[in-house]
Amino acid sequence: MSSISHDFSVIGLAETNTDPINEHLYQLNNYTPCYQKRYCCELTNQPKTKGSGVCLYVKNSLNFTVIKNLTLCKESIESLFINITNCGTEHLVAGVIYRPPNSKMS
């Protein structure tokens, strides 16, 4: 990040392979991390490990809330969306979506 001169408001990452309990391990100066909780397989009740995890890093100066009805964590898709309320417009929605390459489109 230090080699990029742009000051991003939101940074989205996919395949983080972590969850909120470990967010303290991956800090970016002046950003608040917002991690999606990991998927738990409905069939085996075991956590999904490969290719899981999405997160947003939000500039500390921005106020945001997670949009729960757009935030998904399933076998075929993971998403995390936030509503930013103090960005100079009424509201701004930002998000990250990950679809595993071998997942079904249905």
PDB file of C-alpha atoms in Angstrom:
ATOM      1  CA  MET A   1       0.000   0.000   0.000  1.00  0.00           C
ATOM      2  CA  SER A   2       2.898   2.359   0.643  1.00  0.00           C
ATOM      3  CA  SER A   3       3.811   2.347  -3.063  1.00  0.00           C
ATOM      4  CA  ILE A   4       0.345   3.614  -4.089  1.00  0.00           C
ATOM      5  CA  SER A   5      -0.123   7.349  -3.729  1.00  0.00           C
ATOM      6  CA  HIS A   6      -3.951   7.291  -3.842  1.00  0.00           C
ATOM      7  CA  ASP A   7      -5.835   7.595  -0.565  1.00  0.00           C
ATOM      8  CA  PHE A   8      -8.636   5.023  -0.911  1.00  0.00           C
ATOM      9  CA  SER A   9     -11.855   5.432   1.068  1.00  0.00           C
ATOM     10  CA  VAL A  10     -12.632   1.696   1.010  1.00  0.00           C
ATOM     11  CA  ILE A  11     -10.451  -1.294   0.133  1.00  0.00           C
ATOM     12  CA  GLY A  12     -12.109  -4.657  -0.609  1.00  0.00           C
ATOM     13  CA  LEU A  13     -10.331  -8.003  -0.323  1.00  0.00           C
ATOM     14  CA  ALA A  14     -11.415 -11.542  -1.175  1.00  0.00           C
ATOM     15  CA  GLU A  15      -9.950 -14.891  -0.114  1.00  0.00           C
ATOM     16  CA  THR A  16      -8.645 -13.467   3.125  1.00  0.00           C
ATOM     17  CA  ASN A  17      -8.869 -16.912   4.748  1.00  0.00           C
ATOM     18  CA  THR A  18      -9.541 -15.308   8.096  1.00  0.00           C
ATOM     19  CA  ASP A  19     -12.497 -14.037  10.087  1.00  0.00           C
ATOM     20  CA  PRO A  20     -13.287 -11.284  12.609  1.00  0.00           C
ATOM     21  CA  ILE A  21     -11.545 -13.062  15.496  1.00  0.00           C
ATOM     22  CA  ASN A  22      -8.165 -12.557  13.754  1.00  0.00           C
ATOM     23  CA  GLU A  23      -8.711  -9.088  12.291  1.00  0.00           C
ATOM     24  CA  HIS A  24      -6.163  -7.604  14.701  1.00  0.00           C
ATOM     25  CA  LEU A  25      -3.431  -9.503  12.817  1.00  0.00           C
ATOM     26  CA  TYR A  26      -3.945  -7.559   9.582  1.00  0.00           C
ATOM     27  CA  GLN A  27      -4.140  -3.850  10.294  1.00  0.00           C
ATOM     28  CA  LEU A  28      -3.863  -0.997   7.802  1.00  0.00           C
ATOM     29  CA  ASN A  29      -3.016   2.402   9.257  1.00  0.00           C
ATOM     30  CA  ASN A  30      -6.021   4.775   9.266  1.00  0.00           C
ATOM     31  CA  TYR A  31      -8.489   2.011   8.280  1.00  0.00           C
ATOM     32  CA  THR A  32     -11.111   0.058  10.209  1.00  0.00           C
ATOM     33  CA  PRO A  33     -11.360  -3.621   9.179  1.00  0.00           C
ATOM     34  CA  CYS A  34     -14.777  -5.158   8.577  1.00  0.00           C
ATOM     35  CA  TYR A  35     -14.592  -8.934   8.036  1.00  0.00           C
ATOM     36  CA  GLN A  36     -17.308 -11.300   6.888  1.00  0.00           C
ATOM     37  CA  LYS A  37     -17.840 -14.222   9.212  1.00  0.00           C
ATOM     38  CA  ARG A  38     -16.719 -17.543   7.780  1.00  0.00           C
ATOM     39  CA  TYR A  39     -19.128 -19.931   6.155  1.00  0.00           C
ATOM     40  CA  CYS A  40     -20.031 -23.074   8.037  1.00  0.00           C
ATOM     41  CA  CYS A  41     -20.999 -25.960   5.750  1.00  0.00           C
ATOM     42  CA  GLU A  42     -24.644 -26.871   6.278  1.00  0.00           C
ATOM     43  CA  LEU A  43     -23.970 -30.548   5.501  1.00  0.00           C
ATOM     44  CA  THR A  44     -20.914 -31.207   7.695  1.00  0.00           C
ATOM     45  CA  ASN A  45     -21.191 -28.299  10.166  1.00  0.00           C
ATOM     46  CA  GLN A  46     -17.461 -27.690   9.572  1.00  0.00           C
ATOM     47  CA  PRO A  47     -16.030 -24.264   8.694  1.00  0.00           C
ATOM     48  CA  LYS A  48     -15.161 -23.635   5.080  1.00  0.00           C
ATOM     49  CA  THR A  49     -11.396 -23.162   4.905  1.00  0.00           C
ATOM     50  CA  LYS A  50     -10.234 -22.851   1.310  1.00  0.00           C
ATOM     51  CA  GLY A  51     -11.107 -19.704  -0.603  1.00  0.00           C
ATOM     52  CA  SER A  52     -13.110 -18.168   2.166  1.00  0.00           C
ATOM     53  CA  GLY A  53     -13.295 -14.746   3.670  1.00  0.00           C
ATOM     54  CA  VAL A  54     -14.064 -11.282   2.356  1.00  0.00           C
ATOM     55  CA  CYS A  55     -13.398  -7.988   4.083  1.00  0.00           C
ATOM     56  CA  LEU A  56     -13.526  -4.253   3.644  1.00  0.00           C
ATOM     57  CA  TYR A  57     -11.060  -1.782   5.087  1.00  0.00           C
ATOM     58  CA  VAL A  58     -12.866   1.521   5.626  1.00  0.00           C
ATOM     59  CA  LYS A  59     -11.117   4.857   6.138  1.00  0.00           C
ATOM     60  CA  ASN A  60     -11.296   5.763   9.845  1.00  0.00           C
ATOM     61  CA  SER A  61     -12.976   9.081   9.064  1.00  0.00           C
ATOM     62  CA  LEU A  62     -16.030   7.321   7.576  1.00  0.00           C
ATOM     63  CA  ASN A  63     -19.057   6.123   9.537  1.00  0.00           C
ATOM     64  CA  PHE A  64     -20.506   2.866   8.251  1.00  0.00           C
ATOM     65  CA  THR A  65     -22.886   0.037   9.043  1.00  0.00           C
ATOM     66  CA  VAL A  66     -23.071  -3.452   7.544  1.00  0.00           C
ATOM     67  CA  ILE A  67     -26.035  -4.018   5.213  1.00  0.00           C
ATOM     68  CA  LYS A  68     -27.125  -7.407   6.539  1.00  0.00           C
ATOM     69  CA  ASN A  69     -29.594  -8.307   3.772  1.00  0.00           C
ATOM     70  CA  LEU A  70     -26.839  -7.913   1.110  1.00  0.00           C
ATOM     71  CA  THR A  71     -24.156  -9.662   3.146  1.00  0.00           C
ATOM     72  CA  LEU A  72     -23.998 -13.386   2.337  1.00  0.00           C
ATOM     73  CA  CYS A  73     -21.732 -16.273   3.191  1.00  0.00           C
ATOM     74  CA  LYS A  74     -22.691 -19.459   1.398  1.00  0.00           C
ATOM     75  CA  GLU A  75     -20.899 -22.260  -0.406  1.00  0.00           C
ATOM     76  CA  SER A  76     -21.365 -20.574  -3.793  1.00  0.00           C
ATOM     77  CA  ILE A  77     -20.888 -16.882  -2.921  1.00  0.00           C
ATOM     78  CA  GLU A  78     -19.578 -14.554  -0.259  1.00  0.00           C
ATOM     79  CA  SER A  79     -20.368 -10.859  -0.035  1.00  0.00           C
ATOM     80  CA  LEU A  80     -20.028  -7.988   2.373  1.00  0.00           C
ATOM     81  CA  PHE A  81     -21.746  -4.619   1.857  1.00  0.00           C
ATOM     82  CA  ILE A  82     -21.661  -1.466   3.940  1.00  0.00           C
ATOM     83  CA  ASN A  83     -23.588   1.789   4.022  1.00  0.00           C
ATOM     84  CA  ILE A  84     -21.386   4.878   4.497  1.00  0.00           C
ATOM     85  CA  THR A  85     -23.323   7.766   6.008  1.00  0.00           C
ATOM     86  CA  ASN A  86     -20.886  10.700   6.126  1.00  0.00           C
ATOM     87  CA  CYS A  87     -19.323  10.825   2.673  1.00  0.00           C
ATOM     88  CA  GLY A  88     -20.775  14.061   1.335  1.00  0.00           C
ATOM     89  CA  THR A  89     -23.732  12.396  -0.398  1.00  0.00           C
ATOM     90  CA  GLU A  90     -26.868  11.014   1.188  1.00  0.00           C
ATOM     91  CA  HIS A  91     -25.434   7.514   1.512  1.00  0.00           C
ATOM     92  CA  LEU A  92     -22.798   5.495  -0.289  1.00  0.00           C
ATOM     93  CA  VAL A  93     -22.872   1.712  -0.605  1.00  0.00           C
ATOM     94  CA  ALA A  94     -19.609  -0.198  -0.985  1.00  0.00           C
ATOM     95  CA  GLY A  95     -19.077  -3.924  -1.130  1.00  0.00           C
ATOM     96  CA  VAL A  96     -16.991  -6.901  -2.065  1.00  0.00           C
ATOM     97  CA  ILE A  97     -18.231 -10.131  -3.682  1.00  0.00           C
ATOM     98  CA  TYR A  98     -16.404 -13.422  -4.130  1.00  0.00           C
ATOM     99  CA  ARG A  99     -17.627 -16.405  -6.135  1.00  0.00           C
ATOM    100  CA  PRO A 100     -15.384 -19.495  -5.957  1.00  0.00           C
ATOM    101  CA  PRO A 101     -14.321 -20.630  -9.457  1.00  0.00           C
ATOM    102  CA  ASN A 102     -15.904 -24.097  -9.191  1.00  0.00           C
ATOM    103  CA  SER A 103     -19.158 -22.997  -7.583  1.00  0.00           C
ATOM    104  CA  LYS A 104     -22.509 -23.562  -9.230  1.00  0.00           C
ATOM    105  CA  MET A 105     -24.240 -20.542 -10.777  1.00  0.00           C
ATOM    106  CA  SER A 106     -27.695 -21.527  -9.476  1.00  0.00           C
TER     107      SER A 106
END
